[in-house]
Amino acid sequence: MRNVILAGIIGVVLVGCATTRTPRGENTCGLTINSEPDTAFILYSKEKEGPWELYGKKQGLHVTPSVSRMRKDEHFWVKVQKAGFAEPEPRFVRATPGGNLNVHFDLTEAAETATVYIKSEPPGGTVLVSASRDGEYYPWPEADGEPVTPAHGNVPVGSAFWLKVSLPHYRDSAPEYVQIASALPITLEFDLNRFGKHAEPYQEQVTISSDPPQATILVSDAQDGRYEAWPPDEQLQLTPMAVMVDCGQKFWVKLRKDGYMTTQPQLVEVVRGEPVEIHATLEPIPAPASSSQFSTERDPGGIVVQGYAVIQEEPGAAKKAAILDALGTAIQEKYGAEISSRRLANNYFLQESRVTAEARGSYIDYDILEETQQDGIYGVTLRVYFKDDVLKRVGAQNLRFVLGGVETIVVEGMEEPATEARTAIADALMAAAMKVDEVDEPMADAKSLAAEAERFQSDVALFVHAESSLHDKFGEFYAYKSRVDYELVTPRRGEIIASGTVEGHNEKRQLTAQDAASQSLEATGRKAAEEALSKLAQRYDRAATHSVFVTGVTGQSQIETLAAELRTVEGVRDAQIFGSEGDICEIILVLNPGLRSRMADIVQGLRNTDLDVVQGDLYTTVAKIR
């Protein structure tokens, strides 16, 4: 009886794939699996490429350290996984009868990475990278598989490099500078030109000048997109500037200079045989009239900081590193000791820049006030605008939001209502000095919320559709992916101001499915709020139109007097009588940034015309002559 019990115990401690009882001794082999640190999950497979299964789970042998026995002639591949650590290479083990095998894994912490996707037209090009624009290029080492387009790979956050695509019988793409600033995925696309009769792309000169000069040149692929200094590989991106640009290029240009109003975006299309010349006269930001209670002077706000980097081969790269150094300083000054920032410079490219989650994405704009090069050091002086500064600068601060929508979590196949994303969005809006009213009941669409917003007397309605579902699961470790679709719309009319989609997922953590989903929704909601505020600021940062409808009109002279008085208001560029019908007349106003939200108060306070404002929003004011 004692031997039977002993044999049963031996059978339990065998590898999870064993199904027969084998006595200890010459027909078995001891197997010890360790890791540093321990408590790593152990997986095994008959093939190196998988599929992988959890090792000895039923017997409690699936985490390190693990001691078991292998049957005679048994063999397989083994590896370990631990959250927050890089996965080591698999090891092959084969039983040695009567012997003992020891397998040890030294684990290293996994660096935060971003996935970079690279495409080319035509595909099949080799992806090449270099530390400098004109340096030696070599195949992309981080590629997952062969570095051939379409290709992708995980690159450490903080990395910076030059990248191009090469394909036989085609001209190499122009080198592109890549800076990995966050863990968000990046997609790069390259159009390759074939060698032959017209292999070399035609170029034309683009000349940009301004009065006054020394204005920063900003470009974007879209009129409402993110504008960046141009050209990216030049030291100083200031007017006047003349650059040769490939024909077929199309982009938007605007100019910015401290103390002057940013110019309106202008479309540039580079066509063969047609050099492009752009000249803009920048208008000074008007000084406020002391007698006007409706002054629209822009408070510059922000934080003025300096940043420095050593110049080696690439002044342009040193400038970017100096800017990032200054931004890190601004974040420290803004948030104090609660924010830790660590930066390491290697070969004059920023290798690492980490700030805590509260500061990531907190600044949304900056102005370059001064650039210097002295004794091999590149220096920049920036005015960095944070959320509240930028919104204040364009007159979009202290707006009243109404927030609503629909939000769900799918846990174990069951859809449940949720509020985490909207709560995170409301917190972010209030942190930016906005007023927020929430609609508790689910809203079908943005127009329904816009109609509801009228009773809150809101300036903006923010409709949110958020959902979270399982992204990955390993044992008791869960990762959930979330998606937040949002629309900023005007009250009552429901006209779209801006919209977008933000997606994200958290890493596998030892949480309940509900907690993992909630954390994913909260993080994605915060990102959506940041993006929505940024788009709102962009929308305000340009001239806007506003309609004033006046009722009770008894004569043309009344309307002409009203239009003339509106033209004298600080920030109103023009006021034109659009049309009239009966005792109703419409006046179209062209306004400076940010004035729309205050037009109802301005119309109510006019001195030469007695008016009672009936209602007003960002786009319309309705008033009645007394």
XYZ file of C-alpha atoms in Angstrom, residues 92-534:
443
model
C 15.788 23.576 -25.251
C 15.796 20.820 -22.604
C 16.191 17.052 -23.128
C 15.969 14.518 -20.309
C 19.209 12.804 -19.292
C 18.221 9.563 -17.473
C 19.423 9.658 -13.873
C 20.651 13.263 -14.226
C 19.502 16.740 -13.179
C 18.971 19.757 -15.430
C 19.135 23.371 -14.200
C 17.684 26.146 -16.367
C 18.173 29.748 -15.191
C 16.828 32.948 -16.782
C 18.193 36.434 -15.941
C 15.396 38.913 -16.698
C 15.949 42.564 -17.621
C 13.416 45.358 -17.242
C 11.536 46.094 -20.452
C 11.946 49.617 -21.805
C 8.819 51.574 -22.750
C 8.472 51.293 -26.520
C 6.390 52.658 -29.366
C 5.425 50.629 -32.432
C 6.657 52.241 -35.672
C 4.949 51.209 -38.928
C 6.766 51.961 -42.193
C 5.127 51.713 -45.620
C 6.305 52.585 -49.120
C 4.787 52.846 -52.567
C 5.754 50.567 -54.196
C 6.338 48.162 -51.289
C 9.399 45.940 -50.893
C 11.914 48.680 -50.033
C 14.652 48.171 -47.436
C 14.294 50.373 -44.333
C 17.608 52.052 -43.445
C 18.507 54.136 -40.376
C 21.377 56.383 -39.329
C 22.353 58.517 -36.332
C 22.775 61.565 -38.605
C 21.240 62.764 -41.861
C 24.403 62.361 -43.920
C 25.904 59.480 -41.920
C 26.180 55.781 -42.740
C 22.809 54.029 -43.122
C 22.255 50.408 -42.102
C 19.200 48.056 -42.038
C 16.682 48.924 -39.347
C 17.657 46.708 -36.356
C 14.314 47.011 -34.481
C 12.281 45.608 -37.390
C 10.106 42.623 -36.526
C 11.500 40.265 -39.151
C 13.145 41.523 -42.336
C 13.371 45.361 -42.523
C 11.381 45.433 -45.777
C 8.260 47.522 -46.336
C 5.654 47.150 -45.086
C 7.631 46.775 -41.858
C 7.070 47.448 -38.186
C 9.082 47.292 -34.991
C 9.136 48.425 -31.378
C 11.457 51.365 -30.663
C 12.356 52.655 -27.155
C 10.652 55.902 -26.161
C 13.157 58.776 -26.313
C 14.998 57.395 -29.356
C 15.833 59.667 -32.276
C 17.245 58.724 -35.681
C 17.155 59.402 -39.433
C 15.306 56.954 -41.657
C 14.952 56.330 -45.396
C 13.713 53.594 -47.741
C 15.810 52.085 -50.562
C 14.505 49.952 -53.441
C 16.402 48.751 -56.554
C 15.575 50.761 -59.698
C 14.064 53.517 -57.535
C 15.510 56.681 -56.087
C 16.088 56.506 -52.308
C 13.497 58.423 -50.326
C 14.576 61.673 -48.683
C 15.866 61.007 -45.139
C 13.240 61.704 -42.488
C 14.037 62.593 -38.865
C 12.103 60.461 -36.358
C 11.737 61.359 -32.662
C 9.940 58.823 -30.437
C 8.401 61.104 -27.812
C 5.703 58.771 -26.418
C 4.449 55.190 -26.554
C 1.795 56.033 -29.159
C 2.169 54.152 -32.486
C 3.688 56.021 -35.463
C 3.084 55.393 -39.176
C 5.540 56.639 -41.820
C 4.773 56.463 -45.557
C 7.222 56.982 -48.439
C 6.554 57.458 -52.169
C 9.520 56.213 -54.224
C 10.411 57.672 -57.638
C 11.577 55.261 -60.352
C 14.888 55.804 -62.141
C 14.538 56.495 -65.842
C 13.801 59.380 -68.163
C 12.276 61.482 -65.394
C 13.787 59.740 -62.390
C 14.860 62.801 -60.449
C 11.846 64.670 -59.016
C 11.384 68.196 -60.279
C 11.757 70.889 -57.670
C 10.682 74.497 -57.425
C 11.723 77.225 -55.050
C 9.343 78.206 -52.255
C 10.105 81.654 -50.849
C 8.404 82.866 -47.690
C 8.838 86.392 -46.340
C 7.051 88.626 -43.869
C 6.769 92.193 -42.647
C 8.228 92.395 -40.057
C 10.784 89.625 -40.754
C 12.023 86.909 -38.357
C 8.603 85.252 -38.081
C 8.490 81.518 -37.350
C 7.296 79.439 -40.336
C 4.738 76.775 -39.411
C 3.379 74.106 -41.776
C 0.770 71.337 -41.601
C -0.642 68.728 -43.961
C -4.165 69.841 -43.019
C -5.654 73.291 -42.494
C -6.843 72.323 -39.015
C -3.934 69.959 -38.296
C -0.930 70.288 -36.021
C 1.528 72.936 -37.267
C 5.272 72.417 -36.879
C 8.292 74.610 -37.593
C 9.553 74.362 -41.189
C 11.844 73.298 -42.795
C 12.496 70.587 -40.180
C 16.183 70.143 -41.043
C 17.117 73.837 -40.935
C 18.693 75.576 -37.938
C 16.426 78.628 -37.943
C 12.913 78.369 -39.343
C 12.392 82.131 -39.692
C 11.429 84.471 -42.510
C 12.783 85.250 -45.019
C 13.373 81.673 -46.167
C 13.894 80.113 -49.630
C 13.805 76.310 -49.985
C 13.723 73.916 -52.948
C 10.663 71.652 -52.610
C 9.661 68.582 -54.655
C 6.885 69.270 -57.136
C 3.565 67.789 -56.185
C 3.935 68.742 -52.534
C 0.907 70.379 -50.924
C 0.784 71.895 -47.441
C -0.600 74.779 -45.360
C 1.575 77.621 -44.070
C 1.087 80.212 -41.366
C 3.497 82.635 -39.682
C 3.857 83.398 -35.990
C 5.806 86.125 -34.215
C 5.707 87.218 -30.597
C 3.590 90.349 -30.204
C 1.785 89.814 -33.528
C -1.319 87.931 -34.562
C -0.674 84.541 -36.185
C -1.533 84.707 -39.885
C -4.375 82.701 -41.386
C -3.330 79.337 -42.934
C -2.439 79.610 -46.616
C -2.393 76.632 -48.986
C 0.858 76.019 -50.886
C 0.873 73.768 -53.966
C 4.238 73.189 -55.637
C 3.802 72.845 -59.405
C 6.560 72.373 -61.991
C 7.602 75.650 -63.593
C 5.783 77.794 -61.007
C 8.020 79.099 -58.196
C 6.038 79.936 -55.079
C 6.357 83.285 -53.313
C 4.462 83.982 -50.102
C 4.554 87.322 -48.338
C 2.488 88.190 -45.296
C 2.077 91.358 -43.273
C 1.690 90.503 -39.611
C -0.754 92.597 -37.608
C 0.348 93.664 -34.106
C -1.849 92.422 -31.290
C -3.911 95.564 -30.575
C -3.428 97.285 -27.241
C -6.632 97.294 -25.192
C -8.632 100.500 -25.032
C -8.790 101.521 -21.374
C -12.392 102.707 -21.716
C -13.633 99.426 -23.169
C -14.931 96.756 -20.843
C -14.681 94.289 -23.749
C -10.896 94.417 -24.260
C -9.506 91.385 -26.138
C -5.807 91.806 -25.312
C -4.089 88.430 -25.266
C -2.341 87.630 -22.017
C 0.892 85.932 -23.187
C 0.877 83.650 -20.120
C 3.013 80.533 -20.234
C 6.423 79.893 -18.682
C 9.684 81.240 -20.139
C 12.492 78.670 -19.917
C 15.872 77.871 -21.461
C 17.183 74.603 -22.853
C 20.636 73.563 -24.062
C 22.293 70.798 -26.110
C 25.787 70.207 -27.480
C 26.257 70.658 -31.249
C 28.065 67.915 -33.135
C 27.270 66.879 -36.688
C 23.669 68.060 -36.805
C 22.690 71.528 -35.501
C 19.093 70.670 -36.325
C 19.201 67.654 -34.012
C 20.862 69.732 -31.289
C 18.064 72.301 -31.610
C 15.399 69.614 -31.143
C 17.232 68.250 -28.094
C 17.518 71.778 -26.635
C 13.780 72.336 -27.139
C 12.976 69.074 -25.347
C 15.357 70.038 -22.546
C 13.499 73.348 -22.147
C 10.114 71.613 -22.192
C 11.238 69.311 -19.388
C 12.283 72.354 -17.349
C 8.906 74.017 -17.989
C 7.055 70.933 -16.774
C 9.157 70.897 -13.602
C 8.431 74.581 -12.955
C 4.731 74.149 -13.668
C 4.198 71.151 -11.416
C 6.987 71.524 -8.863
C 8.653 68.685 -7.016
C 5.807 66.256 -7.801
C 7.153 65.870 -11.326
C 10.444 64.064 -11.883
C 12.191 64.497 -15.230
C 15.291 62.523 -16.301
C 17.062 63.079 -19.575
C 20.239 61.522 -20.985
C 21.995 62.892 -24.077
C 24.035 60.540 -26.243
C 25.498 61.568 -29.620
C 23.406 64.723 -29.284
C 20.156 62.858 -29.739
C 17.730 62.647 -26.872
C 17.874 59.037 -25.709
C 15.501 59.185 -22.770
C 12.860 61.644 -21.528
C 10.415 60.442 -18.921
C 7.974 62.534 -16.930
C 5.221 61.258 -14.687
C 1.772 60.638 -16.100
C 0.310 63.864 -14.728
C 2.672 65.987 -16.839
C 2.699 63.940 -20.061
C 0.828 65.947 -22.686
C 0.189 68.857 -20.296
C 1.783 71.472 -22.572
C 0.165 71.958 -25.968
C 2.109 74.809 -27.562
C 5.278 76.861 -27.317
C 6.930 79.880 -28.937
C 10.667 80.089 -29.650
C 11.730 83.491 -28.300
C 15.472 83.208 -28.923
C 18.061 80.798 -30.365
C 21.813 80.936 -29.756
C 24.910 79.007 -30.824
C 28.017 79.630 -28.775
C 31.080 77.506 -27.961
C 29.458 74.420 -29.458
C 26.278 74.776 -27.387
C 22.829 75.265 -28.939
C 20.511 77.246 -26.696
C 16.812 78.067 -27.000
C 14.494 80.266 -24.992
C 10.855 79.145 -25.104
C 7.549 80.460 -23.869
C 5.685 77.246 -23.063
C 1.900 77.318 -22.930
C 0.018 74.782 -20.868
C -3.641 73.895 -21.368
C -4.983 76.781 -19.337
C -2.484 79.273 -20.883
C -3.302 78.370 -24.497
C -7.042 78.425 -23.935
C -6.719 81.789 -22.211
C -4.556 83.164 -24.990
C -7.149 82.435 -27.671
C -10.128 83.478 -25.546
C -11.483 79.957 -25.011
C -11.067 79.875 -21.230
C -13.847 79.503 -18.642
C -16.282 78.013 -21.149
C -19.285 76.074 -19.876
C -19.404 72.502 -21.192
C -22.291 70.075 -21.092
C -20.987 66.506 -21.156
C -22.964 63.417 -22.111
C -23.099 60.328 -24.269
C -22.986 56.571 -23.866
C -20.281 54.384 -22.289
C -19.989 50.595 -21.952
C -17.647 47.864 -20.704
C -17.716 44.297 -22.038
C -16.692 41.880 -19.258
C -16.880 38.120 -19.857
C -19.189 38.666 -22.812
C -21.618 40.871 -20.860
C -22.057 44.554 -21.768
C -22.359 46.843 -18.767
C -22.834 50.633 -18.491
C -19.830 52.657 -17.330
C -18.854 56.235 -16.435
C -15.057 56.115 -16.027
C -14.129 57.839 -19.324
C -16.631 60.682 -18.867
C -15.494 61.184 -15.260
C -11.866 61.443 -16.419
C -12.885 63.884 -19.176
C -14.862 66.043 -16.723
C -11.881 66.141 -14.331
C -9.541 67.180 -17.167
C -11.912 69.948 -18.314
C -12.269 71.329 -14.802
C -8.475 71.192 -14.370
C -8.322 73.489 -17.442
C -10.654 75.979 -15.643
C -13.764 74.945 -17.577
C -17.239 74.650 -16.079
C -18.848 71.233 -16.627
C -22.466 70.068 -16.409
C -23.080 66.339 -16.921
C -26.171 64.680 -18.377
C -26.633 61.410 -16.494
C -28.988 59.608 -18.853
C -27.461 58.094 -22.027
C -27.650 60.345 -25.116
C -28.151 58.808 -28.552
C -26.059 61.297 -30.525
C -24.436 64.736 -30.468
C -27.540 66.535 -31.757
C -29.578 65.175 -28.855
C -26.971 66.482 -26.427
C -26.883 69.858 -28.223
C -30.629 70.210 -27.705
C -30.222 69.266 -24.043
C -27.369 71.787 -23.659
C -29.677 74.744 -24.204
C -31.212 74.411 -20.741
C -27.724 74.469 -19.193
C -26.878 77.682 -21.130
C -23.652 75.962 -22.230
C -21.052 77.333 -24.645
C -20.033 73.890 -25.939
C -21.580 70.411 -25.896
C -19.153 67.455 -25.707
C -20.673 64.148 -26.825
C -18.709 61.006 -25.878
C -19.133 57.412 -27.049
C -16.742 55.196 -25.082
C -16.301 51.449 -24.915
C -13.787 49.015 -23.415
C -13.280 45.326 -24.197
C -10.731 42.586 -23.493
C -7.388 43.114 -25.264
C -5.240 40.357 -23.767
C -5.400 37.860 -20.899
C -2.799 35.638 -19.296
C -3.906 33.713 -16.240
C -5.162 36.358 -13.816
C -3.463 39.162 -15.752
C -5.830 41.325 -17.838
C -5.315 44.070 -20.406
C -8.298 46.015 -21.779
C -8.478 48.203 -24.881
C -10.649 51.311 -24.967
C -11.946 53.624 -27.661
C -13.407 57.086 -27.136
C -15.179 58.876 -30.000
C -16.013 62.496 -29.233
C -17.714 65.444 -30.903
C -17.579 69.090 -29.828
C -20.779 70.742 -31.046
C -22.610 74.026 -30.631
C -25.668 74.109 -28.381
C -29.093 74.071 -30.011
C -27.879 73.852 -33.640
C -25.507 70.952 -33.038
C -22.902 72.197 -35.544
C -19.642 70.252 -35.224
C -16.714 72.310 -33.901
C -14.262 69.400 -33.767
C -14.320 65.608 -33.496
C -11.885 62.762 -33.070
C -11.183 59.203 -31.938
C -8.702 58.168 -29.245
C -7.732 54.532 -28.675
C -5.510 52.910 -26.089
C -4.966 49.833 -23.953
C -3.254 49.104 -20.670
C -0.564 46.487 -20.116
C -1.418 43.112 -18.586
C -1.768 43.528 -14.827
C -2.906 41.302 -12.014
C -6.297 43.008 -11.718
C -9.870 41.930 -11.968
C -11.345 42.312 -15.434
C -13.575 45.137 -14.151
C -10.644 47.094 -12.668
C -8.518 46.617 -15.802
C -11.355 47.901 -18.002
C -11.963 50.884 -15.694
C -8.294 51.895 -15.705
C -8.152 51.630 -19.507
C -11.254 53.827 -19.887
C -9.893 56.439 -17.471
C -6.549 56.722 -19.284
C -8.181 56.893 -22.722
C -10.703 59.464 -21.449
C -7.882 61.721 -20.240
C -6.211 61.527 -23.668
C -9.510 62.351 -25.380
C -9.976 65.427 -23.169
C -6.447 66.652 -23.974
C -7.055 66.228 -27.708
C -10.488 67.884 -27.562
C -9.103 70.910 -25.693
C -6.241 71.204 -28.174
